Amino acid sequence: MTASTTDAVRAPLRSSSSPMVHALVAFIALATVAFHLSGPLGPDVSWLITVSERILDGGRLYIDILEPNPPMAGYLYMPPVLLARALALPPEPLVVLWTVGFGLLTTGYAARLVVEHRLIARPELFWPVALLLFLSAWGEDFAQREHFAAMAGLPLVLALALRASGIRPARHVWIVAGIAGGFMLAIKPHFALPILLGALYVAWQRRSIRPVFAPEMWLAGSLFLAFCAATLLFYPAFLSNILPVATAVYIPDRRGLWVLLSIRPAVYFEAILLIALIGFRQHIRMSPLLGVMFAMSLGFFLSYLAQGKGYTYQILPGVALIGAFVLVAFSERRDGPARPIDAVLPVAAAAILAIMPMIDDVAQWQKRQPLVDAVRPYGDGLRIANITPDLTVGSPLSRVVHGELVNSPPSLLMSISAWRLRMERHPDPAWREKIDAFEAAERLQLRADLLARPPDIVVSSRDGFDWLEWAASDPDLAAILARYEQFATVWFDGYELVLLRRPGLAPAT
């Protein structure tokens, strides 16, 4: 579709506000809430809820709470955590509602603009398809930071699409888009890539560089700079305590390109991208909305590659956007009269893409249930120590059993990165000295955590790498752990965990 005409702008379609569309949207939202209330949230989200709680309890971020990401990670879940405390409720259900509400707001706002400006032939499809892909299709990574960034990106997609159509966005549109862009950048600076590629697509369409400097771009950049300044002002420890170890150990610990391209969600992206290029490449040029979606999906993919970790949640914004591109493009056929399948098939396909991660999520719950079953008999309020690099071992376990994670960081992330760097990168002596020092510091932090809040249960592993032996290389830490007795081994998501308990701890009667 080319630029919208004046008549199109003045005559919004009514079909997208039909009772059927609203009923479908309501069903999708309620089904998403119901599913995520039926099991634990993912490990990263569970840990960041704990971070919010520790901040409210007086913990100092980057000093007492060793979260390796910028402050937005620690504050993203603060509103539902605050409300949970006011209502004396657990925060997890409110985090689910917080996420679904955010998704309804951003997808609904974007859908309204699609209808108002007739940016696609079947605007009534946009809201349910977007809601399924951007809200529901996240499985274990539901409510992740990338999840919020993907949903926040939709108003920016629409603002750029309007500019590519030759339409000057209304003030509220570019303000919302700019705030959304700033929010994305505060979550991760890597999201400058999708924003930039979207703006460059508009510049290409308009044959002008001016869209790169549109008001929403200035607003997004200004908000990000303000966020950086606030981080330096209020959290100088991020620079002194986090960045040195991140730049020396965590960031260089990258997976190879073949690994990044071969994880299952990346293969999904590549397959859908191939379908897009073979079957719908003409839509990139002809439809401003679809063109922006395509360009920004490539930006999210580049963001995933730039991070180099191969984590599933880092590729999912790109999968959602390229998936929405193909499904909406399919409904834009021009070679004959409209058919019911042009509307039904995109929604059905989006529903399948949403259900598949939920099935995987249930499988993950089942794999991790033996650990919960081994710990739960010892009652509520347990202090749990995680002596593994697997964040999942401590979170959501400590939250599911109503206990407390004693570790300052979520897991031994820096130590596993140090181990891999020594094995795979063969660092020079100066770099290796830094790596060894940061690994030793994480071991000392573990010792301090166990002394400050003696755990009732210690969860570790000897499968593949003996983390108890690693801890015992510090004599004081070895003495602490020697007082604990092993009471169980459990198979956990592909490897075996060793569970220790303090003397005198017995299952609750």
Coordinates of C-alpha atoms in Angstrom, one line a residue:
M1 CA 0.0 0.0 0.0
T2 CA 1.3 3.4 -0.9
A3 CA 0.9 6.6 1.1
S4 CA -2.6 7.1 2.6
T5 CA -4.8 9.5 0.8
T6 CA -6.6 12.4 2.5
D7 CA -10.0 10.6 2.2
A8 CA -8.5 7.5 3.8
V9 CA -7.3 9.5 6.7
R10 CA -10.6 11.2 7.2
A11 CA -12.7 8.0 7.0
P12 CA -11.6 5.5 9.6
L13 CA -12.8 2.0 9.2
R14 CA -15.3 0.7 11.8
S15 CA -14.5 -2.9 11.3
S16 CA -11.6 -2.9 13.8
S17 CA -13.9 -1.8 16.6
S18 CA -16.4 -4.5 16.0
P19 CA -17.6 -6.6 18.9
M20 CA -16.0 -9.6 17.3
V21 CA -12.5 -8.0 17.4
H22 CA -13.0 -6.8 20.9
A23 CA -14.2 -10.2 22.0
L24 CA -11.2 -11.9 20.4
V25 CA -8.8 -9.4 22.0
A26 CA -10.4 -9.9 25.4
F27 CA -10.2 -13.7 25.0
I28 CA -6.5 -13.5 24.1
A29 CA -5.7 -11.3 27.1
L30 CA -7.7 -13.4 29.6
A31 CA -6.2 -16.7 28.3
T32 CA -2.7 -15.2 28.6
V33 CA -3.4 -14.2 32.2
A34 CA -4.9 -17.6 33.0
F35 CA -1.9 -19.4 31.6
H36 CA 0.8 -17.4 33.4
L37 CA -1.1 -17.5 36.7
S38 CA -1.0 -21.4 36.5
G39 CA 2.8 -21.7 36.9
P40 CA 5.9 -19.8 38.0
L41 CA 7.3 -16.9 36.0
G42 CA 10.7 -17.3 34.3
P43 CA 14.0 -17.2 36.1
D44 CA 15.1 -13.7 35.0
V45 CA 11.7 -12.2 35.9
S46 CA 11.6 -14.0 39.2
W47 CA 15.1 -12.7 40.1
L48 CA 14.3 -9.1 39.1
I49 CA 11.1 -9.2 41.3
T50 CA 13.5 -10.1 44.1
V51 CA 15.7 -7.2 43.1
S52 CA 12.7 -4.8 43.4
E53 CA 11.9 -6.2 46.8
R54 CA 15.5 -5.9 48.0
I55 CA 15.6 -2.3 46.9
L56 CA 12.4 -1.6 48.9
D57 CA 13.9 -3.3 51.9
G58 CA 16.9 -0.9 51.8
G59 CA 19.3 -2.9 49.7
R60 CA 21.8 -0.9 47.6
L61 CA 21.7 -1.7 44.0
Y62 CA 25.2 -2.7 42.7
I63 CA 26.5 -2.9 46.2
D64 CA 24.3 -5.2 48.2
I65 CA 22.4 -6.3 45.1
L66 CA 24.7 -7.4 42.3
E67 CA 22.4 -7.2 39.3
P68 CA 24.6 -7.0 36.1
N69 CA 22.2 -4.9 34.0
P70 CA 21.4 -1.1 34.1
P71 CA 18.9 0.2 36.7
M72 CA 15.9 -0.2 34.5
A73 CA 16.1 -3.9 35.1
G74 CA 15.7 -3.4 38.8
Y75 CA 12.8 -0.9 38.5
L76 CA 10.8 -2.4 35.6
Y77 CA 8.7 -4.5 38.1
M78 CA 8.6 -2.0 40.9
P79 CA 5.0 -0.8 40.3
P80 CA 3.4 -4.3 40.7
V81 CA 5.8 -5.1 43.6
L82 CA 4.8 -1.9 45.4
L83 CA 1.1 -2.6 44.8
A84 CA 1.6 -6.2 46.0
R85 CA 3.0 -4.9 49.3
A86 CA 0.2 -2.4 49.7
L87 CA -2.3 -5.2 49.2
A88 CA -0.4 -7.9 51.1
L89 CA -0.3 -10.1 48.0
P90 CA 2.4 -12.0 46.3
P91 CA 3.8 -9.9 43.4
E92 CA 3.8 -12.5 40.7
P93 CA 0.0 -12.3 39.8
L94 CA 0.3 -8.5 39.7
V95 CA 3.4 -8.8 37.4
V96 CA 1.3 -10.9 35.0
L97 CA -1.5 -8.3 35.1
W98 CA 1.1 -5.5 34.7
T99 CA 2.5 -7.2 31.6
V100 CA -0.8 -7.9 30.0
G101 CA -2.1 -4.4 30.7
F102 CA 1.0 -2.9 29.1
G103 CA 0.5 -5.2 26.1
L104 CA -3.1 -4.2 25.7
L105 CA -2.2 -0.6 25.9
T106 CA 0.6 -0.6 23.3
T107 CA -1.0 -3.0 20.8
G108 CA -4.4 -1.2 21.2
Y109 CA -2.8 2.2 20.6
A110 CA -0.9 0.9 17.5
A111 CA -4.1 -0.8 16.2
R112 CA -6.0 2.5 16.5
L113 CA -3.4 4.3 14.4
V114 CA -3.5 1.5 11.8
V115 CA -7.3 1.9 11.5
E116 CA -7.3 5.6 11.6
H117 CA -4.9 6.0 8.7
R118 CA -5.8 2.8 6.8
L119 CA -2.2 1.6 6.7
I120 CA -3.2 -2.0 5.7
A121 CA -6.1 -3.4 3.7
R122 CA -7.5 -5.4 6.7
P123 CA -6.8 -3.2 9.7
E124 CA -9.2 -5.3 11.9
L125 CA -6.5 -8.0 11.9
F126 CA -3.7 -5.9 13.3
W127 CA -4.8 -5.9 17.0
P128 CA -5.4 -9.7 17.5
V129 CA -2.3 -10.6 15.5
A130 CA -0.1 -8.1 17.3
L131 CA -1.6 -9.2 20.7
L132 CA -0.9 -12.9 20.0
L133 CA 2.7 -12.3 18.8
F134 CA 3.8 -9.4 21.0
L135 CA 2.0 -10.4 24.2
S136 CA 1.2 -14.1 24.3
A137 CA 3.9 -15.9 22.3
W138 CA 6.7 -15.6 24.9
G139 CA 6.4 -18.7 27.0
E140 CA 9.0 -18.8 29.8
D141 CA 10.2 -15.4 28.7
F142 CA 6.9 -13.7 29.4
A143 CA 7.4 -10.4 31.2
Q144 CA 11.1 -10.3 30.3
R145 CA 12.7 -6.9 29.6
E146 CA 12.8 -7.8 25.9
H147 CA 9.1 -8.5 26.1
F148 CA 8.4 -5.0 27.4
A149 CA 10.7 -3.5 24.8
A150 CA 9.0 -5.4 21.9
M151 CA 5.5 -4.2 23.1
A152 CA 6.8 -0.7 23.6
G153 CA 8.2 -0.6 20.1
L154 CA 4.8 -0.8 18.4
P155 CA 3.9 2.9 18.8
L156 CA 7.3 3.8 17.4
V157 CA 6.7 1.4 14.4
L158 CA 3.4 3.3 13.7
A159 CA 4.9 6.7 14.0
L160 CA 7.7 5.8 11.5
A161 CA 5.1 4.2 9.2
L162 CA 3.1 7.4 9.2
R163 CA 6.2 9.4 8.2
A164 CA 7.0 6.8 5.5
S165 CA 3.5 7.4 4.2
G166 CA 4.0 11.1 4.0
I167 CA 1.8 11.8 7.0
R168 CA 3.0 14.0 9.8
P169 CA 2.2 12.2 13.1
A170 CA 0.0 14.0 15.5
R171 CA 1.7 15.4 18.6
H172 CA 0.4 12.7 20.8
V173 CA 1.7 10.1 18.4
W174 CA 5.3 11.2 18.2
I175 CA 5.4 11.9 21.9
V176 CA 4.2 8.4 22.7
A177 CA 6.6 7.0 20.1
G178 CA 9.5 9.0 21.6
I179 CA 8.8 7.9 25.1
A180 CA 8.5 4.3 23.9
G181 CA 11.9 4.6 22.1
G182 CA 13.6 6.1 25.2
F183 CA 12.1 3.3 27.3
M184 CA 13.5 0.7 24.9
L185 CA 17.0 2.2 25.0
A186 CA 16.9 2.4 28.8
I187 CA 16.1 -1.3 28.9
K188 CA 19.1 -2.0 26.6
P189 CA 21.1 0.3 24.5
H190 CA 21.3 -2.4 21.8
F191 CA 17.8 -1.4 20.8
A192 CA 19.2 1.6 19.1
L193 CA 19.7 -0.8 16.2
P194 CA 16.0 -1.5 15.4
I195 CA 15.1 2.1 16.0
L196 CA 17.9 3.2 13.6
L197 CA 17.0 0.7 10.9
G198 CA 13.3 1.8 11.1
A199 CA 14.3 5.5 10.7
L200 CA 16.7 4.7 7.8
Y201 CA 13.8 2.8 6.0
V202 CA 11.7 6.0 6.3
A203 CA 14.6 8.0 5.0
W204 CA 14.9 5.7 2.1
Q205 CA 11.2 5.9 1.4
R206 CA 11.1 9.7 1.6
R207 CA 14.4 10.2 -0.1
S208 CA 15.4 12.4 2.7
I209 CA 17.6 12.1 5.8
R210 CA 15.2 14.3 7.8
P211 CA 13.2 11.3 9.3
V212 CA 16.3 10.2 11.2
F213 CA 16.1 13.5 13.1
A214 CA 12.3 13.5 13.6
P215 CA 10.9 14.7 16.9
E216 CA 10.4 11.2 18.2
M217 CA 14.0 10.4 17.6
W218 CA 15.2 13.5 19.5
L219 CA 12.8 12.6 22.4
A220 CA 13.9 9.0 22.6
G221 CA 17.6 10.0 22.5
S222 CA 17.1 12.8 25.1
L223 CA 15.3 10.4 27.5
F224 CA 18.1 7.9 27.1
L225 CA 20.7 10.5 27.8
A226 CA 18.7 11.6 30.9
F227 CA 18.5 7.9 32.0
C228 CA 22.3 7.6 31.6
A229 CA 22.9 10.8 33.6
A230 CA 20.6 9.6 36.3
T231 CA 22.5 6.3 36.4
L232 CA 25.8 8.1 36.9
L233 CA 24.3 10.4 39.5
F234 CA 22.4 7.9 41.6
Y235 CA 24.2 4.6 40.9
P236 CA 27.9 5.4 40.6
A237 CA 28.6 1.8 41.8
F238 CA 27.3 0.6 38.4
L239 CA 30.5 2.1 36.9
S240 CA 32.9 1.0 39.7
N241 CA 31.4 -2.4 40.6
I242 CA 29.6 -3.7 37.5
L243 CA 31.2 -2.3 34.4
P244 CA 34.7 -3.5 35.1
V245 CA 33.8 -7.1 35.5
A246 CA 31.2 -7.0 32.7
T247 CA 33.7 -5.6 30.2
A248 CA 36.5 -8.0 31.3
V249 CA 34.5 -11.2 31.8
Y250 CA 30.8 -11.2 30.9
I251 CA 30.7 -9.3 27.6
P252 CA 33.7 -11.1 26.0
D253 CA 32.1 -14.4 26.8
R254 CA 30.3 -14.7 23.5
R255 CA 28.9 -17.7 21.7
G256 CA 30.1 -18.4 18.1
L257 CA 28.1 -17.2 15.1
W258 CA 27.0 -20.7 14.2
V259 CA 25.6 -21.2 17.7
L260 CA 23.8 -17.8 17.6
L261 CA 22.2 -18.7 14.2
S262 CA 21.3 -22.3 15.1
I263 CA 19.3 -22.0 18.3
R264 CA 15.7 -22.8 17.7
P265 CA 14.1 -19.3 17.9
A266 CA 16.9 -17.9 15.6
V267 CA 16.0 -20.6 13.1
Y268 CA 12.4 -19.6 13.4
F269 CA 13.4 -16.0 12.6
E270 CA 15.6 -17.1 9.6
A271 CA 12.8 -19.3 8.2
I272 CA 10.2 -16.6 8.5
L273 CA 12.7 -14.1 7.0
L274 CA 13.1 -16.4 4.0
I275 CA 9.4 -16.6 3.6
A276 CA 9.2 -12.8 3.8
L277 CA 11.9 -12.3 1.1
I278 CA 10.5 -14.9 -1.3
G279 CA 6.7 -14.3 -0.9
F280 CA 6.3 -10.7 0.3
R281 CA 9.3 -8.6 -0.6
Q282 CA 7.2 -6.3 -2.7
H283 CA 5.3 -5.3 0.5
I284 CA 8.6 -3.9 1.9
R285 CA 8.5 -1.2 -0.8
M286 CA 4.8 -0.8 -1.3
S287 CA 3.5 -0.7 2.3
P288 CA 5.1 1.8 4.7
L289 CA 3.8 0.0 7.8
L290 CA 5.1 -3.4 6.6
G291 CA 8.4 -1.9 5.5
V292 CA 9.1 -0.4 8.9
M293 CA 8.1 -3.7 10.5
F294 CA 10.6 -5.5 8.3
A295 CA 13.4 -3.1 8.8
M296 CA 13.0 -3.0 12.6
S297 CA 12.8 -6.8 12.8
L298 CA 16.2 -6.9 11.1
G299 CA 17.4 -4.4 13.7
F300 CA 16.2 -6.6 16.6
F301 CA 18.0 -9.6 14.9
L302 CA 21.2 -7.5 14.7
S303 CA 20.7 -6.6 18.4
Y304 CA 20.5 -10.3 19.3
L305 CA 23.8 -11.0 17.3
A306 CA 25.5 -8.0 18.9
Q307 CA 24.9 -9.3 22.4
G308 CA 26.4 -12.7 21.5
K309 CA 24.8 -14.7 24.3
G310 CA 22.4 -16.9 22.3
Y311 CA 19.6 -16.4 24.9
T312 CA 16.2 -17.1 23.6
Y313 CA 14.5 -14.0 24.9
Q314 CA 17.0 -11.8 23.0
I315 CA 15.8 -12.9 19.6
L316 CA 12.1 -13.0 20.4
P317 CA 11.3 -9.3 19.6
G318 CA 12.6 -9.9 16.1
V319 CA 10.6 -13.1 15.8
A320 CA 7.4 -11.3 16.8
L321 CA 8.0 -8.5 14.4
I322 CA 9.0 -10.5 11.4
G323 CA 6.1 -12.9 12.1
A324 CA 3.6 -10.1 12.2
F325 CA 5.1 -8.8 8.9
V326 CA 4.4 -12.1 7.1
L327 CA 0.9 -12.6 8.5
V328 CA -0.3 -9.1 7.8
A329 CA 1.4 -9.2 4.4
F330 CA -0.5 -12.4 3.6
S331 CA -3.8 -10.7 4.2
E332 CA -2.8 -7.9 1.8
R333 CA -3.3 -9.9 -1.4
R334 CA -4.3 -7.9 -4.4
D335 CA -4.9 -10.7 -7.0
G336 CA -8.6 -11.2 -6.6
P337 CA -11.6 -10.6 -4.3
A338 CA -11.1 -10.8 -0.6
R339 CA -11.5 -14.3 0.9
P340 CA -12.4 -15.3 4.5
I341 CA -9.1 -17.2 4.7
D342 CA -7.2 -14.0 4.2
A343 CA -8.5 -12.9 7.6
V344 CA -8.8 -16.3 9.4
L345 CA -5.4 -17.8 8.5
P346 CA -3.2 -15.0 9.9
V347 CA -5.0 -15.0 13.2
A348 CA -4.9 -18.8 13.4
A349 CA -1.2 -18.9 12.5
A350 CA -0.5 -16.2 15.2
A351 CA -2.4 -18.3 17.7
I352 CA -0.3 -21.4 16.9
L353 CA 2.9 -19.3 17.3
A354 CA 1.6 -18.2 20.6
I355 CA 0.6 -21.6 21.9
M356 CA 3.9 -23.3 21.0
P357 CA 6.0 -21.4 23.6
M358 CA 3.4 -22.1 26.2
I359 CA 3.7 -25.8 25.6
D360 CA 7.5 -25.5 26.0
D361 CA 7.0 -23.5 29.2
V362 CA 4.8 -26.3 30.7
A363 CA 7.6 -28.8 29.8
Q364 CA 10.1 -26.6 31.6
W365 CA 7.9 -26.5 34.7
Q366 CA 7.8 -30.3 34.7
K367 CA 11.6 -30.6 34.2
R368 CA 12.2 -28.3 37.2
Q369 CA 9.5 -29.7 39.5
P370 CA 11.7 -32.4 41.1
L371 CA 13.8 -29.6 42.7
V372 CA 10.7 -27.9 44.1
D373 CA 9.4 -31.2 45.4
A374 CA 12.7 -31.9 47.1
V375 CA 12.8 -28.5 48.9
R376 CA 9.1 -27.9 49.6
P377 CA 8.8 -30.5 52.5
Y378 CA 11.1 -28.3 54.6
G379 CA 8.4 -25.6 54.9
D380 CA 8.2 -21.9 54.1
G381 CA 10.8 -19.2 54.9
L382 CA 13.8 -21.2 53.9
R383 CA 17.0 -19.5 53.1
I384 CA 18.4 -21.0 49.9
A385 CA 21.9 -20.6 48.5
N386 CA 22.6 -21.1 44.8
I387 CA 26.2 -22.4 44.1
T388 CA 25.7 -22.9 40.3
P389 CA 25.9 -20.5 37.3
D390 CA 22.2 -21.4 36.6
L391 CA 19.9 -18.6 37.6
T392 CA 17.0 -21.0 37.4
V393 CA 18.3 -23.0 40.4
G394 CA 17.7 -20.0 42.7
S395 CA 14.9 -18.2 40.9
P396 CA 12.1 -19.0 40.7
L397 CA 12.7 -21.8 43.3
S398 CA 13.1 -19.5 46.3
R399 CA 9.9 -17.7 45.3
V400 CA 7.9 -20.8 44.6
V401 CA 8.7 -22.3 48.0
H402 CA 8.2 -18.9 49.7
G403 CA 11.8 -18.7 50.8
E404 CA 14.7 -16.3 50.5
L405 CA 17.7 -16.4 48.0
V406 CA 20.8 -15.5 50.0
N407 CA 23.0 -14.7 47.1
S408 CA 23.8 -11.1 46.2
P409 CA 24.0 -11.9 42.5
P410 CA 21.4 -14.2 40.9
S411 CA 24.0 -17.0 40.2
L412 CA 27.7 -17.5 39.5
L413 CA 27.5 -15.9 36.1
M414 CA 30.9 -14.3 36.2
S415 CA 32.7 -17.4 37.3
I416 CA 31.2 -19.6 34.5
S417 CA 32.2 -16.8 32.0
A418 CA 35.7 -16.8 33.4
W419 CA 36.0 -20.5 33.1
R420 CA 34.8 -20.5 29.5
L421 CA 37.1 -17.6 28.6
R422 CA 40.1 -19.5 29.9
M423 CA 39.0 -22.6 28.0
E424 CA 38.0 -21.1 24.7
R425 CA 39.7 -17.7 24.3
H426 CA 43.1 -18.4 25.9
P427 CA 43.5 -14.9 27.3
D428 CA 46.9 -13.2 27.5
P429 CA 48.5 -12.9 31.0
A430 CA 47.2 -9.4 31.8
W431 CA 43.6 -10.3 30.8
R432 CA 43.8 -13.7 32.5
E433 CA 44.9 -11.9 35.7
K434 CA 41.8 -9.8 35.6
I435 CA 39.6 -12.8 34.9
D436 CA 41.1 -14.7 37.8
A437 CA 40.6 -11.8 40.1
F438 CA 37.0 -11.3 39.3
E439 CA 36.3 -15.0 39.7
A440 CA 38.0 -14.9 43.1
A441 CA 35.9 -11.9 44.0
E442 CA 32.7 -13.8 43.2
R443 CA 33.9 -16.6 45.4
L444 CA 34.5 -14.2 48.2
Q445 CA 31.1 -12.6 47.7
L446 CA 29.5 -16.1 48.0
R447 CA 31.4 -16.6 51.3
A448 CA 30.2 -13.2 52.6
D449 CA 26.6 -14.0 51.6
L450 CA 26.6 -17.4 53.4
L451 CA 28.0 -15.8 56.5
A452 CA 25.6 -12.9 56.4
R453 CA 22.5 -15.0 55.8
P454 CA 23.3 -18.6 56.6
P455 CA 21.3 -20.8 54.3
D456 CA 19.0 -23.6 55.3
I457 CA 19.5 -25.4 52.0
V458 CA 22.4 -25.2 49.5
V459 CA 21.8 -26.1 45.9
S460 CA 24.8 -27.0 43.8
S461 CA 26.0 -29.4 41.1
R462 CA 28.9 -31.8 40.3
D463 CA 27.5 -32.6 36.9
G464 CA 29.9 -31.4 34.2
F465 CA 31.7 -29.1 36.6
D466 CA 32.1 -29.6 40.4
W467 CA 30.9 -26.3 41.8
L468 CA 31.2 -27.5 45.4
E469 CA 34.8 -28.2 44.7
W470 CA 35.1 -24.8 43.1
A471 CA 33.7 -23.2 46.3
A472 CA 35.8 -25.3 48.6
S473 CA 39.0 -23.9 47.0
D474 CA 38.5 -21.1 49.6
P475 CA 39.3 -22.6 53.0
D476 CA 36.8 -20.5 54.9
L477 CA 34.0 -21.3 52.4
A478 CA 35.0 -25.0 52.6
A479 CA 34.6 -24.9 56.4
I480 CA 31.2 -23.4 56.1
L481 CA 30.0 -26.0 53.6
A482 CA 31.5 -28.8 55.6
R483 CA 28.8 -28.3 58.2
Y484 CA 26.1 -29.2 55.7
E485 CA 24.9 -32.6 54.8
Q486 CA 23.7 -33.9 51.5
F487 CA 20.1 -35.0 51.5
A488 CA 19.1 -35.4 47.9
T489 CA 20.2 -35.4 44.3
V490 CA 17.7 -34.4 41.6
W491 CA 17.7 -34.4 37.9
F492 CA 17.1 -30.8 36.8
D493 CA 16.6 -29.7 33.2
G494 CA 19.4 -31.9 31.7
Y495 CA 21.8 -32.2 34.6
E496 CA 22.0 -33.4 38.2
L497 CA 21.8 -31.1 41.2
V498 CA 23.2 -31.8 44.7
L499 CA 21.1 -30.6 47.7
L500 CA 22.6 -29.9 51.1
R501 CA 20.9 -29.0 54.3
R502 CA 22.1 -27.4 57.5
P503 CA 22.4 -29.6 60.6
G504 CA 19.1 -30.1 62.4
L505 CA 16.9 -29.2 59.5
A506 CA 14.2 -31.8 59.0
P507 CA 11.0 -31.9 56.9
A508 CA 8.1 -30.0 58.4
T509 CA 5.5 -32.1 60.0

